Tab-separated table of C-alpha atoms and ligand atoms in Angstrom:
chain	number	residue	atom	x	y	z
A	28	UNK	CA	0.000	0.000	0.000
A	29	UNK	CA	1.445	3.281	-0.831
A	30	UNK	CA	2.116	6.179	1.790
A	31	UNK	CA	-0.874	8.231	0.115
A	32	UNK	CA	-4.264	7.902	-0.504
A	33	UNK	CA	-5.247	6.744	-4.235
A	34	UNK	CA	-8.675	6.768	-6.311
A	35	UNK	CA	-8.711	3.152	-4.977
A	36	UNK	CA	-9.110	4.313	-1.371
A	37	UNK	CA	-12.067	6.241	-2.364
A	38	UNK	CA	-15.645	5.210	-1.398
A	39	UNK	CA	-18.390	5.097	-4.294
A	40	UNK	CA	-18.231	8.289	-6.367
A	41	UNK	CA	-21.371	8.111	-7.745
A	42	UNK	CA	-23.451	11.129	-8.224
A	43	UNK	CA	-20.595	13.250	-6.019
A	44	UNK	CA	-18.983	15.801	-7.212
A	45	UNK	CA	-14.797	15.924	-7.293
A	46	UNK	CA	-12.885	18.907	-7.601
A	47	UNK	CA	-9.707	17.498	-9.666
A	48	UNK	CA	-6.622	20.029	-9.890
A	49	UNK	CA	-4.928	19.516	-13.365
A	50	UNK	CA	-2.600	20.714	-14.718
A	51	UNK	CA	-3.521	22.927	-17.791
A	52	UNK	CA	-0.986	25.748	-17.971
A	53	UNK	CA	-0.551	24.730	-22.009
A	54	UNK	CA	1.664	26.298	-24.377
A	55	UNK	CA	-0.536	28.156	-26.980
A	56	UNK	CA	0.036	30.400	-29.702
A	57	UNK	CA	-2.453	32.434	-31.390
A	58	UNK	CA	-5.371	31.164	-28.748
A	59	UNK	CA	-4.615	27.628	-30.088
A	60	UNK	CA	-2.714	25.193	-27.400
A	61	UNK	CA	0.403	23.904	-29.227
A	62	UNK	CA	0.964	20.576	-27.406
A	63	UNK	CA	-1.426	18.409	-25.464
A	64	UNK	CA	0.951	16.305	-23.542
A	65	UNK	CA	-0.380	18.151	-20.090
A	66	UNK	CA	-4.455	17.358	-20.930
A	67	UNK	CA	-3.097	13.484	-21.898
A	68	UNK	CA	-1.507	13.150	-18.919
A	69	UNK	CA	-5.398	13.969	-16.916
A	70	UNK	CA	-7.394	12.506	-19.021
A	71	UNK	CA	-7.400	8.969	-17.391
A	72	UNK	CA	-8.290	10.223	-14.186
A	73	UNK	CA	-11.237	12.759	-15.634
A	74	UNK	CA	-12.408	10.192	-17.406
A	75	UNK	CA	-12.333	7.298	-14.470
A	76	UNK	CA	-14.036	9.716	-12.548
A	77	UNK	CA	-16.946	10.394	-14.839
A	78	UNK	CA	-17.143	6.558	-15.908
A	79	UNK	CA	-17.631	6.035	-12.040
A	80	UNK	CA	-20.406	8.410	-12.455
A	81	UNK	CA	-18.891	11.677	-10.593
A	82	UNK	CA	-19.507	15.192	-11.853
A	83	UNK	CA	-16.045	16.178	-12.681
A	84	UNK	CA	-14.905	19.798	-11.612
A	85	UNK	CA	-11.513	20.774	-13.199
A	86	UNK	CA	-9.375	23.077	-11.160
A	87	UNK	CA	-6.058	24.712	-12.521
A	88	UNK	CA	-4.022	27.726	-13.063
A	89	UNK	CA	-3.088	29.697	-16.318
A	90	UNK	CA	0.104	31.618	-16.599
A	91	UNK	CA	0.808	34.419	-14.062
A	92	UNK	CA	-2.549	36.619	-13.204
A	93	UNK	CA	-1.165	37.468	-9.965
A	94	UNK	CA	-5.140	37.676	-8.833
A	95	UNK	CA	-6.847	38.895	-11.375
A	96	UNK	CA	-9.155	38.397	-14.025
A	97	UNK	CA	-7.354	38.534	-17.417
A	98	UNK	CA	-9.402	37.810	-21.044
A	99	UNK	CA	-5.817	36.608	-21.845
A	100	UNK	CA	-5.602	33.934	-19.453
A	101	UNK	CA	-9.117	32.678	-18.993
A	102	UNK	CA	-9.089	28.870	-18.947
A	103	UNK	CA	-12.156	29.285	-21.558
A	104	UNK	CA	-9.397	28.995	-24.170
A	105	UNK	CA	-8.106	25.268	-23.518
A	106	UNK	CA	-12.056	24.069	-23.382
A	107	UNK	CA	-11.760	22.680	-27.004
A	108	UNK	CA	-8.268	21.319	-26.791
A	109	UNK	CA	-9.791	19.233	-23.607
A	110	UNK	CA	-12.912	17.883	-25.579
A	111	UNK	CA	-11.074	16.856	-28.368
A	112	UNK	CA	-8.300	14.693	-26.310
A	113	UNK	CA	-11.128	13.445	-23.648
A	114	UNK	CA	-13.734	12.875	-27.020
A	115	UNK	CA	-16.585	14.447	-24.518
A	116	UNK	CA	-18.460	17.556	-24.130
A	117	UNK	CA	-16.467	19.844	-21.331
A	118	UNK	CA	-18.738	23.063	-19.985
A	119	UNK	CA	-16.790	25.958	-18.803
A	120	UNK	CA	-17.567	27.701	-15.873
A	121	UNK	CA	-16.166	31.319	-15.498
A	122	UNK	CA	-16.086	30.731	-11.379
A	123	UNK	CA	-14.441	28.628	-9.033
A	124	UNK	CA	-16.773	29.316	-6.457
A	125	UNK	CA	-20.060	31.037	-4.923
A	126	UNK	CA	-23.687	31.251	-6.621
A	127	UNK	CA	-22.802	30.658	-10.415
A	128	UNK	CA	-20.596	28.070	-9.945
A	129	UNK	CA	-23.189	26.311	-7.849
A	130	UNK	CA	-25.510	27.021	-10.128
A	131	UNK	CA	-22.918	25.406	-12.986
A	132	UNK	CA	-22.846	22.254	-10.851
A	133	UNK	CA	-26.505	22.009	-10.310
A	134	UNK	CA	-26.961	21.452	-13.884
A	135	UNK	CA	-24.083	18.694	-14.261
A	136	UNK	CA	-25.327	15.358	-14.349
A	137	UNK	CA	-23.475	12.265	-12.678
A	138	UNK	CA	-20.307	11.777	-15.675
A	139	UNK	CA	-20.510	15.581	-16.578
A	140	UNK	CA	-16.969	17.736	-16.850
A	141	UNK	CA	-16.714	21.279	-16.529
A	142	UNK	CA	-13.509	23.553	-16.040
A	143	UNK	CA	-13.570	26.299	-13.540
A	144	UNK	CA	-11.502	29.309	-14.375
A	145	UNK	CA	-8.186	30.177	-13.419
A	146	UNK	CA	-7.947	29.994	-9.833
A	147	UNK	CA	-4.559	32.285	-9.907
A	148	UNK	CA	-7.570	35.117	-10.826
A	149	UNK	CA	-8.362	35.294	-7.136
A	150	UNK	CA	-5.335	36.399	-4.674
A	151	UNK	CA	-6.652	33.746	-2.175
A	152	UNK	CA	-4.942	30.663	-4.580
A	153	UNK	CA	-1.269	31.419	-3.842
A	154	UNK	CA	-1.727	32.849	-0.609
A	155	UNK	CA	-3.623	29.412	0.338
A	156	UNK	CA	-6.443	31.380	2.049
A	157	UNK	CA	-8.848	29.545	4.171
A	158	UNK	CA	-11.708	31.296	3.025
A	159	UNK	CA	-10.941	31.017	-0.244
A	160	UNK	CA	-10.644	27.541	0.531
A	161	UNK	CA	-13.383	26.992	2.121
A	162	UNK	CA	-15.869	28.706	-0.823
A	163	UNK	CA	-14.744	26.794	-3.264
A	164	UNK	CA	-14.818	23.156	-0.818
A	165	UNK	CA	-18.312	24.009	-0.601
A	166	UNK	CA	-19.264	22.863	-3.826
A	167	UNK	CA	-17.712	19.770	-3.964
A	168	UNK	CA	-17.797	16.786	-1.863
A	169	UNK	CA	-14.212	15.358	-2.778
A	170	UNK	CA	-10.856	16.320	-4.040
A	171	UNK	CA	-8.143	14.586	-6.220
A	172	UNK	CA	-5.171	16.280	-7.204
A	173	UNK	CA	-3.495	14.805	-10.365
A	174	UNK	CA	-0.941	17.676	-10.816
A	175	UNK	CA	2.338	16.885	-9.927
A	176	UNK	CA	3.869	19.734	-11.251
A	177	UNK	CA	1.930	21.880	-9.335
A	178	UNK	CA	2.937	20.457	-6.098
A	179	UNK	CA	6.047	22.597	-4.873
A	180	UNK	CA	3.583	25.263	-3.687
A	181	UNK	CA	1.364	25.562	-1.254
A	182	UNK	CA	-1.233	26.897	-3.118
A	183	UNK	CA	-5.470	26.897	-2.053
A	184	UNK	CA	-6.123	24.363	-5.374
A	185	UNK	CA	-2.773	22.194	-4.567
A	186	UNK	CA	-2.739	22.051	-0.834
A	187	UNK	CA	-5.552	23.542	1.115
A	188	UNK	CA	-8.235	21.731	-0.383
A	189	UNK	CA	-6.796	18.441	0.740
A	190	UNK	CA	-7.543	19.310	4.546
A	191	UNK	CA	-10.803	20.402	3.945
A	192	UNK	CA	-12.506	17.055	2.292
A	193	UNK	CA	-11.571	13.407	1.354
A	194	UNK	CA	-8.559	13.830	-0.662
A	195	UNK	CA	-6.440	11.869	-2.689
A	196	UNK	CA	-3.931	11.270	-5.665
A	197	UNK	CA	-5.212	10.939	-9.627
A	198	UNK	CA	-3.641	8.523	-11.709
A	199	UNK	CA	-0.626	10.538	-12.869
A	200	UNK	CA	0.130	11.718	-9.645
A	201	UNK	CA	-0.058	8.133	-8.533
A	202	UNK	CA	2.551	6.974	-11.519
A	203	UNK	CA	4.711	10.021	-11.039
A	204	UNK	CA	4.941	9.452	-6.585
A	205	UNK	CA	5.450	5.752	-7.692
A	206	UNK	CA	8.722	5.983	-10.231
A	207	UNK	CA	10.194	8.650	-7.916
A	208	UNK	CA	9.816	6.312	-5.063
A	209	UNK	CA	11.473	3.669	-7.209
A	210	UNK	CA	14.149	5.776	-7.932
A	211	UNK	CA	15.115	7.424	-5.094
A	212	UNK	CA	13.119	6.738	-2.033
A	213	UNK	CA	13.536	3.190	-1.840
A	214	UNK	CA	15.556	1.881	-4.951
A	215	UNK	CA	17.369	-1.094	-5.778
A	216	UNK	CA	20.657	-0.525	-5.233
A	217	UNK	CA	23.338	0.501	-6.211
A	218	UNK	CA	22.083	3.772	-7.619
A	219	UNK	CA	23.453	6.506	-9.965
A	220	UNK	CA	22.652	9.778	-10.440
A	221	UNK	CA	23.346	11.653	-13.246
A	222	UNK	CA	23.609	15.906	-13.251
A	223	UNK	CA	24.808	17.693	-15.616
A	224	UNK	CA	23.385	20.963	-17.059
A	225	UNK	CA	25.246	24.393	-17.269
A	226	UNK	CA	25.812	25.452	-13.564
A	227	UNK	CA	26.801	24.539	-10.407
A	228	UNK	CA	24.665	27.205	-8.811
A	229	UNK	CA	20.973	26.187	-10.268
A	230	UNK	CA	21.638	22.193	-8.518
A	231	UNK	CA	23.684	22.807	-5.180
A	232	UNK	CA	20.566	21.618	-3.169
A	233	UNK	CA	19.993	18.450	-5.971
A	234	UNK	CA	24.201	17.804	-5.567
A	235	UNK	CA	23.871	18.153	-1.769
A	236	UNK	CA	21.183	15.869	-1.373
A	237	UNK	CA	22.369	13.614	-3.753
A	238	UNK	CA	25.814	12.643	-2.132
A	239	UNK	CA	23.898	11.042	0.772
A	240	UNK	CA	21.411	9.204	-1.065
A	241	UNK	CA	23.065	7.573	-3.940
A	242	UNK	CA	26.583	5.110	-4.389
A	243	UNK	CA	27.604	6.918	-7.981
A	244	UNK	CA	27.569	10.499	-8.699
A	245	UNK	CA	28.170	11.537	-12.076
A	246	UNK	CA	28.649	14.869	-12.768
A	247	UNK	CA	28.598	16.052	-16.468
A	248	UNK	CA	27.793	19.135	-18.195
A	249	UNK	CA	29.242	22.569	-17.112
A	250	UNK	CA	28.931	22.181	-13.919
A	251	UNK	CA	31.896	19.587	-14.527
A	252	UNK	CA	34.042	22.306	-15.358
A	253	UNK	CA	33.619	24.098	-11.185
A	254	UNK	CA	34.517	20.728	-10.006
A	255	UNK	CA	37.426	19.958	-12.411
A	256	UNK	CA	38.580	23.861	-11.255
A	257	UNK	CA	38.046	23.058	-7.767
A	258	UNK	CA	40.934	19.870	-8.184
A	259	UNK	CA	43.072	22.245	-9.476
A	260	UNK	CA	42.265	21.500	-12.951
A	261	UNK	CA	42.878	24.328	-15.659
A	262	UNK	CA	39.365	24.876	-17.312
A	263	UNK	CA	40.605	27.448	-19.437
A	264	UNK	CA	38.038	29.608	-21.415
A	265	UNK	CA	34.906	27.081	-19.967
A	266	UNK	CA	32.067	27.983	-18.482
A	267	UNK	CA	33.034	27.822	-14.507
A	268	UNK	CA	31.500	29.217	-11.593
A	269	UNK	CA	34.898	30.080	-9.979
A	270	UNK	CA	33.238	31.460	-6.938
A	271	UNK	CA	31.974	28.217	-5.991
A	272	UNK	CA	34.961	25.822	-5.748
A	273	UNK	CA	34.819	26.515	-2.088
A	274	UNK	CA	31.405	25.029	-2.234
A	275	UNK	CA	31.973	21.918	-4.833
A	276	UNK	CA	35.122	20.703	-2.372
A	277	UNK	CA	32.820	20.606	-0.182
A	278	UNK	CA	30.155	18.693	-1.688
A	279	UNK	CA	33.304	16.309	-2.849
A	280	UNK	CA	33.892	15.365	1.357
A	281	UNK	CA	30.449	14.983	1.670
A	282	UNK	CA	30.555	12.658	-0.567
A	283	UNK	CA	33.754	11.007	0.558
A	284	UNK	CA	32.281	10.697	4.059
A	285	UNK	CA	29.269	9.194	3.034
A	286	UNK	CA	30.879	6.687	0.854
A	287	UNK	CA	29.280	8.133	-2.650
A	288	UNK	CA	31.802	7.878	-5.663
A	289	UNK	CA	31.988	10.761	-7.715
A	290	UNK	CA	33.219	10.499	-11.142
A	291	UNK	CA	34.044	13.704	-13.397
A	292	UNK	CA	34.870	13.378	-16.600
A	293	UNK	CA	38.848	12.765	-17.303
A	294	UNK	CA	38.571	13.010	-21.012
A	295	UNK	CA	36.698	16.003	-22.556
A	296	UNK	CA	35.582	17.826	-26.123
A	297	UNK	CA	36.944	21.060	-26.438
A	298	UNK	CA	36.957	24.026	-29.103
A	299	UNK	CA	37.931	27.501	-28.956
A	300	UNK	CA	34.483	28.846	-30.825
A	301	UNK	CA	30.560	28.227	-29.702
A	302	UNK	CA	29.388	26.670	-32.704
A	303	UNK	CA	28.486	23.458	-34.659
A	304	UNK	CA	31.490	21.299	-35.397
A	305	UNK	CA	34.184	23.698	-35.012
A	306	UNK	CA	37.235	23.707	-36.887
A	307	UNK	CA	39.107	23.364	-33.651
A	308	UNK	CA	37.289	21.086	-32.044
A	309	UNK	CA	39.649	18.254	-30.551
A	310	UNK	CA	39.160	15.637	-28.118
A	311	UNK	CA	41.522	15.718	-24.647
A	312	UNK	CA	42.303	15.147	-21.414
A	313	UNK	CA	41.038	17.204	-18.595
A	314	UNK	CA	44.460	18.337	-18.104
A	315	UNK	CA	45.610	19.621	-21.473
A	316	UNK	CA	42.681	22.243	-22.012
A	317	UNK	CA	44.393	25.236	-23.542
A	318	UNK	CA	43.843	28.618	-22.082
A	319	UNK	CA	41.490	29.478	-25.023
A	320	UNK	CA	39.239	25.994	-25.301
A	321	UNK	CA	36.169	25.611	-23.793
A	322	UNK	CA	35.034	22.315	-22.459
A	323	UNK	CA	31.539	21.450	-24.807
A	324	UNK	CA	31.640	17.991	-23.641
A	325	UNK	CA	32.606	14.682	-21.570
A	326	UNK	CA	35.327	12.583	-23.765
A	327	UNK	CA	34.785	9.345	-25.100
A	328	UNK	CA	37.019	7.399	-22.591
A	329	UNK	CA	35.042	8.592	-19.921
A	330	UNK	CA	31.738	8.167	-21.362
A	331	UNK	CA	32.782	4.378	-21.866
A	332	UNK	CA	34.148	4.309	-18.649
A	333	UNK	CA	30.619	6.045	-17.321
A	334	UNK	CA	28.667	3.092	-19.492
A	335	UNK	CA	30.267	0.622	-17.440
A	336	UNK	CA	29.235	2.153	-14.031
A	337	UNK	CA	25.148	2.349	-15.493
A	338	UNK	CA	25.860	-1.215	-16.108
A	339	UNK	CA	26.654	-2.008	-12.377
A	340	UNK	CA	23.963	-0.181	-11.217
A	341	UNK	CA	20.443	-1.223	-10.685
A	342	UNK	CA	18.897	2.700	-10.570
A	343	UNK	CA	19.410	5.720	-12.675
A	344	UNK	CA	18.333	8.907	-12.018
A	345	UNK	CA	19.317	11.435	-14.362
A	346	UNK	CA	18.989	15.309	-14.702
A	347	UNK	CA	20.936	17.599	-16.841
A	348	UNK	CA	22.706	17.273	-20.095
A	349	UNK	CA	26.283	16.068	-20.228
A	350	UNK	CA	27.290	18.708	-22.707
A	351	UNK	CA	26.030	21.217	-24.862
A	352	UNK	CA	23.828	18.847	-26.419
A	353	UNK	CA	22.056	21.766	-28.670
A	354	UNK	CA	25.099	21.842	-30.976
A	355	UNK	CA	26.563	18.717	-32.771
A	356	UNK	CA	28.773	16.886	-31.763
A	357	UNK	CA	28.930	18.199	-28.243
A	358	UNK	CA	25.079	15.587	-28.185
A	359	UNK	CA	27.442	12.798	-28.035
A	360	UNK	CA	28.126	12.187	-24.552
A	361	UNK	CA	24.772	12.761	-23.628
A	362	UNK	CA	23.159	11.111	-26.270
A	363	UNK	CA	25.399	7.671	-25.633
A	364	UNK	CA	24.729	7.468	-22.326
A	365	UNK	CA	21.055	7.814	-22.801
A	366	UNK	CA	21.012	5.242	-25.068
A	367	UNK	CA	22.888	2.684	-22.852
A	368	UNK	CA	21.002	3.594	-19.638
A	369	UNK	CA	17.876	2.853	-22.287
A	370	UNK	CA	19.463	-0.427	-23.149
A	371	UNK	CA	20.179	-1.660	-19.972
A	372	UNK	CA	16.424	-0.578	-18.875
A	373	UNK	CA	14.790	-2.864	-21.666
A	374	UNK	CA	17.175	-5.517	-20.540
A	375	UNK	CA	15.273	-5.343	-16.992
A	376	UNK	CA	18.508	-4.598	-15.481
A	377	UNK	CA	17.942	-0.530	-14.682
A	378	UNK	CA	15.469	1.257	-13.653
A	379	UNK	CA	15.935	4.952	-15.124
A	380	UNK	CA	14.302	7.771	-14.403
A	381	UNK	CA	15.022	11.383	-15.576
A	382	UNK	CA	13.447	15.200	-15.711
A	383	UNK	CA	14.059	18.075	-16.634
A	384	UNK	CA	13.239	20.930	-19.251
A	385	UNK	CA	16.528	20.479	-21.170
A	386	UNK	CA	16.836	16.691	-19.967
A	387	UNK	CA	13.498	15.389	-21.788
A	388	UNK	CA	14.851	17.582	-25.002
A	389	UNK	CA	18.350	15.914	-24.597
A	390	UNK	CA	16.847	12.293	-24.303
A	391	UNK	CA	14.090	13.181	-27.065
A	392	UNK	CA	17.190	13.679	-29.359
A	393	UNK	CA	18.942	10.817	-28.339
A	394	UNK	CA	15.230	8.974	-29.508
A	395	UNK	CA	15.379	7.368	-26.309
A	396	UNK	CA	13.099	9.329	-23.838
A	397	UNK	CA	10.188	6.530	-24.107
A	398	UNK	CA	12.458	3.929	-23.560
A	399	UNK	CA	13.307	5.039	-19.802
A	400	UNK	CA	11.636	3.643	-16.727
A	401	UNK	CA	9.638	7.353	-16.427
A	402	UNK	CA	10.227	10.482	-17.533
A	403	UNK	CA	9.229	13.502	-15.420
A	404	UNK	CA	7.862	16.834	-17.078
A	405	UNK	CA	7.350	19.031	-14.265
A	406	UNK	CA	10.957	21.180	-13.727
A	407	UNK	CA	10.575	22.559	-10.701
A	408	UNK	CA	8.603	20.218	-8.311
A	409	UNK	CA	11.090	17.460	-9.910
A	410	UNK	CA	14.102	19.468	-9.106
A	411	UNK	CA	12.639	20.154	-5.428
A	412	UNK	CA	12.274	16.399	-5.628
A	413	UNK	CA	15.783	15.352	-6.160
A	414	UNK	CA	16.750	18.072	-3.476
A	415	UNK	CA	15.036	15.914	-1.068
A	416	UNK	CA	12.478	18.495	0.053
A	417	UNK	CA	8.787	17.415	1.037
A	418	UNK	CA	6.410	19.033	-1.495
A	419	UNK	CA	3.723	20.321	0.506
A	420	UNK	CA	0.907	19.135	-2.085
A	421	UNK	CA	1.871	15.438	-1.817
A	422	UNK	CA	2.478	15.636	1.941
A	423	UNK	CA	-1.716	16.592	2.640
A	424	UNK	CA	-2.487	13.336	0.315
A	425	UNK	CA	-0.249	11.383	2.766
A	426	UNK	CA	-2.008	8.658	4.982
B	523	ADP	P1	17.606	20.868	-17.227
B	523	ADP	O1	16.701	21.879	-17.897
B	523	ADP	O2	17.400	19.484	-17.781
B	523	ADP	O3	17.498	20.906	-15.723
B	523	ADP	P2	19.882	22.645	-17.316
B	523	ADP	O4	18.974	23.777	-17.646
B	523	ADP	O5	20.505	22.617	-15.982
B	523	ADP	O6	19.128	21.242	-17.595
B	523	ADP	O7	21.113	22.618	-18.340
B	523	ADP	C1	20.971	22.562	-19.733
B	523	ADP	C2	21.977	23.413	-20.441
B	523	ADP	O8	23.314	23.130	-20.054
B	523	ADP	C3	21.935	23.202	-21.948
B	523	ADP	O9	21.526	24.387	-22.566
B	523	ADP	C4	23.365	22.826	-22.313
B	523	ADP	O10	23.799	23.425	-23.527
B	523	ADP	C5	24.163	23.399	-21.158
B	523	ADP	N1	25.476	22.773	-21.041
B	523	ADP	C6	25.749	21.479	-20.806
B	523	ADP	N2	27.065	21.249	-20.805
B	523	ADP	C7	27.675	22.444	-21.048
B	523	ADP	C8	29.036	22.864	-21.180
B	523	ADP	N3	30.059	21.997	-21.045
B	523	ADP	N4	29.273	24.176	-21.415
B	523	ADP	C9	28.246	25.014	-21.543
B	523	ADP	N5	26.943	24.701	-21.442
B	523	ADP	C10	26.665	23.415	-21.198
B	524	MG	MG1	16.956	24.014	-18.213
């Protein structure tokens, strides 16, 4: 049994109606929504609501109306894109609460879905206000909350709610809490983690965390580059954080205390421009870098040498690109690595799970992203995640 409560834990549903917080902040251009990835990712837990005959209530935010109404931002827009992935009819209600909204819900019939408006229209939805709470509990009788994304913040639609009426976790919620379990709070070991990305500075927390959870620590990317500098390594014309080799020696005895290896790259791909296959590109080691190379990438030795660690470990969890992955052939790294962590996961021998804006880009290149164990789309409750912290809107669906 998991640690939170689940649609299965939920009496008959029948005829009740459930306030379900999605997650429908879609990019859209020109009024139409580009990519329905965020509505797919609902849609079995709308619809297994209606099919149990509940009226369906969808609650969500849009974009940044810092508490007020905006003809820009009005949920009304994403109404169609909904019907069409769902295949039903979806009323829109232009209130999340009071008379017209319980007028909206008086006309539902058991299966019915409507969308209330953007709750970020009314101040009391970030500032998690009881009474704003407490209007809109009153027209519902339970509450799922299927957005994971959402569930950094403490927010009246993400965490209130779930004190103020039987409460649990949709579907993707439930998959999402269930492959970060398996990856990093209880997971096979021996486990890897993978961060790379540009800087030191956006993952201390992740990196800090990290050392005392997991046996490997790979660290890839730019950040490489403040932890090569902090060994004494020249870096040359790379992007470094020099500022922070105080803090990455650090992080390096943590990790030596705790018994975590860390490997950094000792071969790399440098050239002395920003561009696609540079004329000066040249592969080297770490401590050859000429005072006017940059660093674009982890060498080949080390990425076969990194191959063979995946393939002692049982877990993966990966976030951040090994190298600047945008540009050929600084992918290379990154995109070998995803492929054998995707290998060893359809041999059964891996679990891998990954996130990230630029990771799920990097691993969509590679063509590998639907061969990993899960792949998480929601940034920054992912990256509070794998820094350890509790995220207030899964801790009120707790047991
Ligand atoms: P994510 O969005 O998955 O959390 P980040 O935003 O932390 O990842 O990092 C992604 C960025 O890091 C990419 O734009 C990539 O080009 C950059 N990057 C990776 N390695 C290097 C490097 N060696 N030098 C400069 N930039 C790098
Ligand atoms: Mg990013």
């Amino acid at each position: 049994m998991s640690s939170f409560r689940t649609l299965d834990d939920l009496a008959d549903v029948n005829g009740m109606v459930a306030l379900v917080r999605v997650d429908l902040n879609l990019p859209m251009r020109d009024g139409a929504v580009t990519d329905d990835t965020r509505i797919r990712a609902c849609a079995p837990t709308i619809l297994e609501l209606a099919e149990k005959g509940a009226k369906v209530l969808l609650l969500a935010h849009f974009g940044r109306p810092n508490g007020e109404r905006s003809s820009t931002m009005s949920l009304s827009m994403v109404v169609g894109a909904v019907e069409r992935v769902l295949g039903k009819e979806v009323m829109f209600v232009p209130e999340v609460a009071g008379e017209v909204a319980a007028q909206a819900v008086g006309i539902l019939r058991p299966g019915d879905i409507a969308i209330l408006e953007n709750t970020r229209f009314w101040k009391g939805e970030e500032k998690n206000d009881p009474d704003f709470v407490k209007a809109i509990a009153a027209i519902g009788d339970l509450y799922v909350n299927d957005a994971f994304s959402a569930a950094h913040r403490a927010h009246a639609t993400t965490e209130g709610l779930a004190h103020s009426m039987p409460a649990c976790a949709g579907r993707s919620m439930q998959a999402e809490l269930q492959a970060l379990d398996q990856a990093l709070g209880n997971p096979e070991k021996p486990v890897a983690a993978l961060v790379g990305g540009a800087k030191v500075s956006s993952k201390l927390e992740v990196l800090k965390h990290l050392v005392g959870q997991v046996d490997h620590l790979i660290i890839g990317g730019g950040m490489a580059n403040t932890f090569l500098a902090a060994k004494g390594v020249d870096v040359g014309k790379s992007l470094c954080e020099h500022d922070l080799t105080g803090t990455a020696t650090k992080i390096l005895e943590a990790a030596e205390s705790t018994g975590c290896t860390v490997h950094l790259p000792y071969d790399v791909v440098v050239a002395k421009e920003f561009a696609g296959n540079p004329p000066s590109l040249r592969t080297c080691n770490v401590h050859e870098v000429a005072s006017d190379e940059m660093i674009l990438d982890v060498g080949p030795g080390a990425v076969e040498a990194l191959g063979d660690v995946l393939k002692i470990c049982r877990t993966l969890v990966w976030n951040g690109p090994m190298g600047a992955f945008e540009m050929q052939p600084f992918d290379a790294a990154t995109v070998t690595l995803a492929k054998t962590a995707a290998a060893l996961t359809a041999e059964g021998s891996l679990v891998s799970v990954a996130g990230g804006g630029d990771t799920v880009a990097a691993l969509n290149h590679a063509g590998v992203a639907q061969d990993f164990s899960y792949i998480s789309t929601a940034g920054g409750a992912f990256l509070e995640w794998m820094e350890g912290k509790e995220l207030p809107g899964v801790a009120a669906l707790s047991r």
